[in-house]
Short mmCIF file of C-alpha atoms in Angstrom, two decimals:
data_model
loop_
_atom_site.label_atom_id
_atom_site.label_comp_id
_atom_site.label_asym_id
_atom_site.label_seq_id
_atom_site.Cartn_x
_atom_site.Cartn_y
_atom_site.Cartn_z
CA GLN A 1 -5.57 -34.25 59.73
CA TRP A 2 -2.32 -32.33 60.31
CA ASP A 3 -4.14 -28.80 60.71
CA LEU A 4 -3.19 -27.76 57.20
CA VAL A 5 -5.21 -24.61 57.40
CA CYS A 6 -5.08 -21.05 58.22
CA ASP A 7 -1.55 -20.19 58.93
CA ASN A 8 -0.33 -23.68 57.84
CA ASP A 9 -2.36 -23.53 54.46
CA TRP A 10 1.01 -23.07 52.41
CA LYS A 11 1.89 -26.81 53.22
CA GLY A 12 -0.71 -28.16 50.81
CA PRO A 13 0.84 -26.85 47.70
CA LEU A 14 4.19 -27.43 49.04
CA SER A 15 3.43 -31.00 49.39
CA THR A 16 2.41 -31.28 45.60
CA SER A 17 5.50 -29.30 44.75
CA LEU A 18 7.69 -31.62 46.49
CA PHE A 19 6.39 -34.47 44.30
CA PHE A 20 7.40 -32.61 41.43
CA VAL A 21 10.68 -31.87 42.83
CA GLY A 22 11.07 -35.78 43.05
CA VAL A 23 10.09 -35.98 39.46
CA LEU A 24 12.70 -33.27 38.61
CA LEU A 25 15.46 -35.29 40.35
CA GLY A 26 14.12 -38.59 38.80
CA SER A 27 14.41 -36.97 35.33
CA PHE A 28 18.26 -36.15 36.12
CA VAL A 29 19.02 -39.76 36.94
CA SER A 30 16.59 -42.03 35.40
CA GLY A 31 18.27 -41.72 31.83
CA GLN A 32 21.87 -42.34 33.11
CA LEU A 33 20.79 -45.22 35.28
CA SER A 34 18.90 -46.91 32.38
CA ASP A 35 21.92 -46.56 29.95
CA LYS A 36 24.34 -48.17 32.83
CA PHE A 37 22.00 -50.87 34.35
CA GLY A 38 19.42 -51.76 31.41
CA ARG A 39 16.14 -50.49 30.47
CA LYS A 40 14.19 -53.44 32.14
CA ASN A 41 16.24 -53.46 35.47
CA VAL A 42 15.52 -49.72 36.04
CA LEU A 43 11.88 -49.98 35.14
CA PHE A 44 11.18 -52.72 37.61
CA ALA A 45 13.44 -51.33 40.20
CA THR A 46 11.76 -48.01 40.13
CA LEU A 47 8.26 -49.56 40.10
CA ALA A 48 9.27 -51.24 43.37
CA MET A 49 10.53 -47.79 44.53
CA GLN A 50 7.30 -46.03 43.83
CA THR A 51 5.12 -48.76 45.15
CA GLY A 52 7.05 -49.34 48.34
CA PHE A 53 7.39 -45.43 49.41
CA SER A 54 3.70 -44.99 48.58
CA PHE A 55 2.89 -47.93 50.94
CA ILE A 56 5.15 -46.31 53.68
CA GLN A 57 3.29 -43.07 53.01
CA VAL A 58 0.06 -44.77 54.33
CA PHE A 59 1.66 -45.02 57.83
CA SER A 60 3.06 -41.29 57.94
CA THR A 61 2.73 -39.93 61.39
CA SER A 62 3.49 -36.21 60.17
CA TRP A 63 3.23 -33.81 57.23
CA GLU A 64 6.92 -33.68 57.20
CA MET A 65 7.24 -37.49 56.91
CA PHE A 66 4.60 -37.75 54.25
CA SER A 67 6.17 -35.02 52.10
CA VAL A 68 9.67 -36.49 52.28
CA PHE A 69 8.48 -39.75 50.92
CA PHE A 70 6.16 -37.90 48.45
CA VAL A 71 9.60 -36.87 46.81
CA LEU A 72 10.90 -40.47 46.61
CA VAL A 73 7.59 -41.41 45.20
CA GLY A 74 8.08 -38.80 42.41
CA MET A 75 11.48 -39.81 41.54
CA GLY A 76 10.20 -43.36 41.13
CA GLN A 77 7.17 -42.42 39.22
CA ILE A 78 9.01 -40.51 36.34
CA SER A 79 11.91 -42.96 36.15
CA ASN A 80 9.69 -46.00 35.59
CA TYR A 81 7.80 -44.07 33.08
CA VAL A 82 10.86 -42.95 31.11
CA ALA A 83 12.22 -46.41 31.16
CA ALA A 84 8.88 -47.99 30.00
CA PHE A 85 8.90 -45.39 27.35
CA VAL A 86 12.25 -46.10 26.04
CA LEU A 87 12.08 -49.75 26.24
CA GLY A 88 8.93 -49.86 24.23
CA THR A 89 10.37 -47.50 21.60
CA GLU A 90 13.43 -49.80 21.23
CA ILE A 91 11.69 -53.08 21.30
CA LEU A 92 8.47 -52.48 19.08
CA GLY A 93 8.63 -52.38 15.07
CA LYS A 94 8.20 -48.93 13.38
CA SER A 95 4.62 -49.00 12.64
CA ILE A 96 3.68 -50.12 16.24
CA ARG A 97 6.30 -47.85 17.75
CA VAL A 98 4.64 -44.61 16.41
CA LEU A 99 1.27 -45.74 17.78
CA PHE A 100 2.94 -46.80 21.01
CA CYS A 101 4.75 -43.24 21.61
CA THR A 102 1.59 -41.34 20.74
CA LEU A 103 -1.72 -42.92 21.49
CA GLY A 104 -0.44 -45.89 23.31
CA VAL A 105 1.19 -44.21 26.31
CA CYS A 106 -1.06 -41.14 26.56
CA ILE A 107 -4.52 -42.86 26.23
CA PHE A 108 -3.79 -45.23 28.85
CA TYR A 109 -2.34 -42.71 31.05
CA ALA A 110 -5.66 -40.89 30.66
CA PHE A 111 -7.27 -44.18 31.65
CA GLY A 112 -5.48 -44.47 34.86
CA TYR A 113 -6.47 -40.81 35.48
CA MET A 114 -10.10 -41.78 35.07
CA LEU A 115 -9.78 -44.49 37.78
CA LEU A 116 -8.72 -41.96 40.23
CA PRO A 117 -12.02 -40.26 40.97
CA LEU A 118 -13.69 -43.71 40.88
CA PHE A 119 -11.51 -45.07 43.66
CA ALA A 120 -11.75 -41.73 45.67
CA TYR A 121 -15.69 -41.68 45.39
CA PHE A 122 -15.96 -45.05 47.23
CA ILE A 123 -12.91 -44.74 49.52
CA ARG A 124 -13.06 -41.42 51.30
CA ASP A 125 -10.31 -42.09 53.92
CA TRP A 126 -6.96 -40.73 52.51
CA ARG A 127 -4.75 -43.55 53.92
CA MET A 128 -7.02 -46.40 52.61
CA LEU A 129 -7.34 -44.44 49.12
CA LEU A 130 -3.39 -44.14 48.95
CA LEU A 131 -3.26 -48.04 49.82
CA ALA A 132 -5.82 -48.84 47.28
CA LEU A 133 -3.90 -46.81 44.63
CA THR A 134 -0.55 -48.37 45.50
CA LEU A 135 -1.43 -51.99 45.67
CA PRO A 136 -2.06 -52.43 41.96
CA GLY A 137 1.58 -51.86 41.61
CA LEU A 138 2.08 -55.37 42.81
CA LEU A 139 0.42 -56.57 39.58
CA CYS A 140 3.50 -55.58 37.74
CA ILE A 141 5.57 -58.17 39.25
CA PRO A 142 4.64 -61.06 36.63
CA LEU A 143 5.50 -58.69 33.93
CA TRP A 144 9.21 -59.45 34.64
CA TRP A 145 8.81 -62.87 33.09
CA VAL A 146 6.98 -61.09 30.14
CA ILE A 147 8.76 -58.14 29.20
CA PRO A 148 12.32 -58.61 27.50
CA GLU A 149 15.43 -56.43 27.85
CA SER A 150 16.13 -54.06 25.00
CA PRO A 151 18.15 -55.75 22.34
CA ARG A 152 19.55 -52.50 21.31
CA TRP A 153 20.92 -51.80 24.98
CA LEU A 154 22.40 -55.31 25.15
CA ILE A 155 24.14 -54.94 21.93
CA SER A 156 25.67 -51.50 23.04
CA GLN A 157 26.91 -53.32 26.07
CA GLY A 158 28.61 -55.96 24.22
CA ARG A 159 26.05 -58.62 25.21
CA PHE A 160 25.40 -60.12 21.61
CA ARG A 161 24.05 -63.57 22.75
CA GLU A 162 21.41 -62.27 24.91
CA ALA A 163 20.31 -59.96 22.29
CA GLU A 164 20.26 -62.44 19.59
CA ALA A 165 18.30 -64.96 21.85
CA ILE A 166 15.48 -62.14 22.39
CA ILE A 167 15.44 -61.51 18.69
CA ARG A 168 14.97 -65.22 17.73
CA LYS A 169 12.15 -65.45 20.35
CA ALA A 170 10.43 -62.42 18.68
CA ALA A 171 10.89 -64.01 15.27
CA LYS A 172 9.43 -67.30 16.49
CA THR A 173 6.65 -65.53 18.21
CA ASN A 174 5.79 -63.62 14.90
CA GLY A 175 6.13 -66.85 12.57
CA ILE A 176 9.37 -65.64 11.00
CA THR A 177 12.36 -67.64 10.05
CA ALA A 178 15.47 -66.11 11.50
CA PRO A 179 18.73 -66.42 9.71
CA ASP A 180 21.53 -68.54 10.90
CA VAL A 181 23.63 -65.50 11.91
CA ILE A 182 21.70 -62.37 13.18
CA LEU A 183 24.46 -60.52 15.04
CA ASP A 184 28.15 -61.01 13.91
CA PRO A 185 30.18 -60.33 17.07
CA SER A 186 33.21 -59.11 15.11
CA GLU A 187 31.04 -56.53 13.13
CA MET A 188 29.23 -55.42 16.33
CA GLN A 189 32.48 -54.93 18.28
CA ASP A 190 33.77 -52.74 15.34
CA LEU A 191 30.64 -50.62 15.27
CA ASN A 192 30.74 -50.20 19.18
CA SER A 193 34.43 -49.25 19.11
CA GLN A 194 34.07 -46.44 16.31
CA LYS A 195 34.84 -43.14 18.13
CA GLN A 196 32.29 -40.50 17.83
CA GLN A 197 32.38 -36.73 18.57
CA THR A 198 31.16 -35.83 22.15
CA TYR A 199 28.52 -33.13 22.69
CA THR A 200 27.74 -31.20 25.73
CA ILE A 201 24.94 -29.03 26.88
CA LEU A 202 27.05 -26.13 25.68
CA ASP A 203 26.27 -27.21 22.21
CA LEU A 204 22.71 -26.03 22.71
CA MET A 205 24.14 -22.59 22.72
CA LYS A 206 26.68 -22.90 19.87
CA THR A 207 25.02 -20.62 17.27
CA ARG A 208 22.39 -17.92 17.59
CA ASN A 209 19.97 -20.04 15.81
CA ILE A 210 20.23 -23.14 18.27
CA LEU A 211 20.32 -20.72 21.15
CA THR A 212 16.97 -19.08 20.02
CA ILE A 213 15.34 -22.39 19.44
CA THR A 214 16.56 -23.59 22.92
CA ILE A 215 15.23 -20.51 24.77
CA MET A 216 11.96 -20.53 23.02
CA SER A 217 11.61 -24.43 23.70
CA VAL A 218 12.40 -24.03 27.31
CA ILE A 219 9.72 -21.17 27.74
CA LEU A 220 7.21 -23.07 25.71
CA TRP A 221 7.40 -26.34 27.80
CA MET A 222 7.40 -24.35 31.07
CA ILE A 223 4.24 -22.57 30.25
CA ILE A 224 2.45 -25.64 28.84
CA SER A 225 3.42 -27.54 32.00
CA VAL A 226 2.03 -24.76 34.19
CA GLY A 227 -1.22 -24.86 32.32
CA TYR A 228 -1.67 -28.62 32.23
CA PHE A 229 -0.96 -29.31 35.78
CA GLY A 230 -2.37 -26.00 37.09
CA LEU A 231 -5.80 -27.01 35.53
CA SER A 232 -5.56 -30.69 36.64
CA LEU A 233 -4.81 -29.66 40.26
CA ASP A 234 -7.47 -26.95 40.26
CA THR A 235 -10.33 -29.50 39.74
CA PRO A 236 -11.41 -29.73 43.35
CA ASN A 237 -12.14 -25.80 43.20
CA LEU A 238 -14.59 -26.20 40.14
CA HIS A 239 -18.29 -25.75 40.59
CA GLY A 240 -20.22 -29.14 41.12
CA ASP A 241 -19.16 -32.52 42.24
CA VAL A 242 -15.44 -32.77 42.76
CA TYR A 243 -15.11 -36.46 41.70
CA VAL A 244 -17.27 -35.79 38.47
CA ASN A 245 -15.31 -32.93 37.50
CA CYS A 246 -11.97 -34.87 38.19
CA PHE A 247 -13.43 -37.70 35.89
CA LEU A 248 -14.32 -34.95 33.04
CA SER A 249 -10.75 -33.63 33.39
CA ALA A 250 -9.49 -37.04 32.65
CA VAL A 251 -12.08 -37.97 29.88
CA ILE A 252 -11.18 -34.85 27.88
CA GLU A 253 -7.64 -35.97 27.64
CA VAL A 254 -8.72 -38.94 25.39
CA PRO A 255 -10.16 -36.68 22.43
CA ALA A 256 -7.20 -34.31 23.01
CA TYR A 257 -4.67 -37.10 22.45
CA ILE A 258 -6.59 -38.30 19.23
CA ILE A 259 -6.89 -34.83 17.91
CA SER A 260 -3.07 -34.14 18.47
CA TRP A 261 -2.06 -37.50 16.86
CA LEU A 262 -4.27 -36.76 13.74
CA LEU A 263 -2.95 -33.11 13.44
CA LEU A 264 0.82 -34.41 13.80
CA ARG A 265 0.09 -36.61 10.72
CA ASN A 266 -1.60 -34.29 8.45
CA LEU A 267 -1.00 -30.74 9.33
CA PRO A 268 2.13 -28.20 9.96
CA ARG A 269 3.52 -28.30 13.41
CA ARG A 270 3.78 -24.61 13.96
CA TYR A 271 0.04 -23.82 13.28
CA SER A 272 -1.37 -26.88 14.99
CA MET A 273 0.46 -25.98 18.22
CA ALA A 274 -0.37 -22.52 17.97
CA ALA A 275 -4.23 -23.26 17.44
CA ALA A 276 -4.21 -25.62 20.35
CA LEU A 277 -2.48 -23.13 22.55
CA PHE A 278 -4.83 -20.23 21.52
CA LEU A 279 -7.94 -22.34 22.14
CA GLY A 280 -6.76 -23.43 25.50
CA GLY A 281 -5.70 -19.81 26.42
CA CYS A 282 -8.49 -17.77 25.18
CA VAL A 283 -11.28 -20.04 26.86
CA LEU A 284 -9.40 -19.60 30.23
CA LEU A 285 -9.48 -15.87 29.90
CA PHE A 286 -13.22 -15.99 28.70
CA ILE A 287 -14.18 -17.84 32.07
CA GLN A 288 -14.18 -14.40 34.10
CA LEU A 289 -16.64 -13.14 31.99
CA VAL A 290 -19.10 -15.92 32.64
CA PRO A 291 -21.94 -14.94 35.07
CA SER A 292 -21.55 -16.80 38.39
CA HIS A 293 -25.19 -18.66 37.94
CA PHE A 294 -23.96 -20.23 34.49
CA ARG A 295 -21.74 -22.92 36.60
CA ALA A 296 -21.91 -25.62 34.04
CA LEU A 297 -20.55 -23.18 31.28
CA SER A 298 -17.82 -22.30 33.48
CA VAL A 299 -16.86 -26.08 33.83
CA LEU A 300 -17.28 -26.49 30.11
CA LEU A 301 -14.76 -23.89 29.42
CA VAL A 302 -12.11 -25.24 31.97
CA MET A 303 -12.57 -28.64 30.15
CA LEU A 304 -11.95 -26.94 26.78
CA GLY A 305 -9.00 -25.23 28.09
CA LYS A 306 -7.69 -28.50 29.40
CA PHE A 307 -8.25 -30.06 26.01
CA GLY A 308 -6.27 -27.37 24.05
CA ILE A 309 -3.52 -27.34 26.56
CA THR A 310 -3.23 -31.25 26.61
CA SER A 311 -3.25 -31.40 22.93
CA ALA A 312 -0.25 -29.01 22.79
CA PHE A 313 1.73 -30.98 25.50
CA SER A 314 1.18 -34.06 23.31
CA MET A 315 2.45 -32.49 20.28
CA VAL A 316 5.33 -30.55 21.87
CA TYR A 317 7.39 -33.56 22.27
CA VAL A 318 7.46 -34.64 18.79
CA TYR A 319 7.94 -30.90 17.33
CA THR A 320 10.88 -30.39 19.83
CA ALA A 321 12.63 -33.60 18.68
CA GLU A 322 12.18 -32.48 15.09
CA LEU A 323 13.68 -29.15 15.64
CA TYR A 324 16.90 -30.45 17.05
CA PRO A 325 19.77 -32.24 15.22
CA THR A 326 20.43 -35.97 15.87
CA VAL A 327 24.00 -35.12 17.52
CA VAL A 328 21.89 -32.96 20.39
CA ARG A 329 18.56 -34.07 20.12
CA ASN A 330 18.36 -36.11 23.20
CA MET A 331 20.03 -33.19 25.23
CA GLY A 332 17.62 -30.57 23.68
CA VAL A 333 14.53 -32.74 24.52
CA GLY A 334 16.02 -33.30 28.06
CA ALA A 335 16.66 -29.48 28.59
CA SER A 336 13.08 -28.63 27.51
CA SER A 337 11.70 -31.52 29.76
CA MET A 338 13.52 -30.15 32.76
CA ALA A 339 11.82 -26.81 31.96
CA SER A 340 8.46 -28.61 32.06
CA ARG A 341 9.31 -30.01 35.56
CA LEU A 342 9.88 -26.43 36.78
CA GLY A 343 6.63 -25.47 35.50
CA SER A 344 4.91 -28.44 37.16
CA ILE A 345 6.64 -27.36 40.51
CA LEU A 346 5.21 -23.89 40.15
CA SER A 347 1.69 -25.06 39.19
CA PRO A 348 0.38 -25.54 42.65
CA TYR A 349 0.99 -22.02 43.58
CA PHE A 350 -0.93 -20.78 40.56
CA VAL A 351 -4.00 -22.85 41.98
CA TYR A 352 -3.20 -21.42 45.58
CA LEU A 353 -3.62 -17.74 44.12
CA GLY A 354 -7.43 -18.90 43.65
CA ALA A 355 -7.70 -18.22 47.46
CA TYR A 356 -7.23 -14.60 46.89
CA ASP A 357 -8.88 -14.23 43.65
CA ARG A 358 -11.20 -17.05 42.06
CA PHE A 359 -10.33 -16.07 38.41
CA LEU A 360 -6.62 -15.05 39.05
CA PRO A 361 -5.15 -18.64 38.36
CA TYR A 362 -7.27 -18.66 35.01
CA ILE A 363 -6.20 -15.18 33.93
CA LEU A 364 -2.62 -16.03 34.61
CA MET A 365 -2.61 -19.43 33.00
CA GLY A 366 -4.76 -18.10 30.02
CA SER A 367 -2.66 -15.12 29.44
CA LEU A 368 0.71 -17.24 29.47
CA THR A 369 -1.00 -19.80 27.26
CA VAL A 370 -1.98 -17.26 24.55
CA LEU A 371 1.64 -15.65 24.69
CA SER A 372 3.20 -19.21 24.28
CA GLY A 373 0.94 -19.69 21.30
CA ILE A 374 2.30 -16.53 19.77
CA LEU A 375 5.97 -17.60 20.59
CA THR A 376 5.31 -20.95 18.57
CA LEU A 377 4.57 -19.02 15.44
CA PHE A 378 8.28 -17.84 15.54
CA LEU A 379 9.57 -21.31 15.56
CA PRO A 380 10.62 -23.08 12.32
CA GLU A 381 8.10 -25.36 10.53
CA SER A 382 9.50 -28.96 10.57
CA TYR A 383 6.26 -30.66 8.93
CA GLY A 384 7.64 -32.77 5.74
CA MET A 385 11.15 -31.81 6.33
CA PRO A 386 13.95 -34.37 6.85
CA LEU A 387 15.37 -34.55 10.41
CA PRO A 388 18.63 -32.54 10.59
CA ASP A 389 21.79 -34.61 11.52
CA THR A 390 23.95 -31.62 12.32
CA ILE A 391 23.64 -28.19 14.05
CA GLU A 392 24.61 -26.78 10.66
CA GLN A 393 21.63 -28.44 8.97
CA MET A 394 18.91 -27.13 11.51
CA LEU A 395 16.01 -25.20 10.19
CA LEU A 396 16.30 -21.35 10.71
CA VAL A 397 14.33 -19.20 12.96
CA LYS A 398 12.71 -16.74 11.00
CA GLY A 399 14.53 -13.29 10.94
CA LEU A 400 17.85 -14.70 12.25
CA GLU A 401 21.00 -14.31 10.31
CA TYR A 402 22.65 -17.91 10.40
CA ARG A 403 26.28 -17.88 11.73
CA PRO A 404 27.83 -21.37 11.85
CA ALA A 405 30.23 -22.22 14.71
CA SER A 406 32.99 -23.72 12.50
CA SER A 407 34.56 -22.07 9.42
CA SER A 408 32.39 -22.47 6.59
CA THR A 409 32.02 -20.72 3.17
CA ARG A 410 28.35 -21.60 2.92
CA ASP A 411 26.40 -18.53 2.73
CA SER A 412 23.34 -18.42 5.25
CA LYS A 413 20.92 -17.16 2.67
CA GLU A 414 21.68 -19.88 0.34
CA GLU A 415 21.06 -22.27 3.07
CA GLU A 416 17.66 -20.79 3.69
CA GLU A 417 16.50 -20.44 0.20
CA ASN A 418 17.76 -23.92 -0.73
CA PRO A 419 16.21 -26.40 1.95
CA GLU A 420 17.10 -29.48 -0.17
CA ILE A 421 20.85 -29.31 1.01
CA PHE A 422 19.34 -30.26 4.42
CA LYS A 423 18.29 -33.53 3.09
CA SER A 424 19.59 -36.43 5.37
CA THR A 425 19.08 -40.15 6.05
CA ALA A 426 18.04 -39.69 9.60
CA PHE A 427 14.92 -41.70 10.60
#
């Protein structure tokens, strides 16, 4: 509509990259806003932001206007996703929490993905399609009176009565008799007033061991993100019906998430991640060898590659969180997540390279994915190990001599050979 062809064809991938720039900016601020104003308030405020600016996009009069609002939509989208994830984690009990954080969030993400080509098949005008994808956001309004605020956040803010009221309501709903006193204000105040050591992003580079893990995690997250979003955005360029291919790209994520959940429960992290990445990378490299008349086989290989990379994307969250100690775990995962946002910003340009050579995006994404699988094999194994609490308790990267940041008489070789000293009470 805005002549995005020939000399202006670079604007297409730029629009998508600008959306991911918004996601990157939202990732920076969402956690701070959520900690300051509450999980529930930020969740619904950013839902309104995403829905509102998407609605305004429908009436865009230029590519520039559309792209500016796309940045704001990206900021709202990631912010409400993070707020919902944290809120669910803090409200739900342990057994349901694990299911929510793995299959719950991911499976329903895939279901929403499946609905996209269904909407697009029946609504061919882009403005009406965008409107149809935006209006369901209004269905979230009644949830304001259903979803409670996080009791953990309320306690951290000293709002003990509100937190206790939510806990009592939950107990009543579950048929449990709550004790007369759930939260003792004096005890809670003492708990909140305890001074804790402050850690900064520089602590991710405190020792050679944690610096190596940080660098490897950043590279790993970026490459996986390039592969995942690159394959998702490349769907219209596949052989066959674009709507069917997009639907298949969404459907393949369901078994990928289920497999990753089973692997996390039963097998070592390092080998599970490496196997998924090798599978995804190798089949992408093999596509260029498929004869042009075997179109169905090419599509099948792309979907198999998407399966492997999606499984790895699901597992890398858990693996990264287990590698970092409690004191810097949030910062470690956050830094890795930032790297994945940079990967998503670059992914449209990997797809754009297909205009010069059809197989070039697959060769690049496949090669990088295989290299990331090799890189994963050098990370420490965290399966069955207690979560580290301090930087000194982190599992060692193979081949690195451990040098603690503080003066310590503990010998690094002894630490490596006696993992029982790393036992902690972290959950």
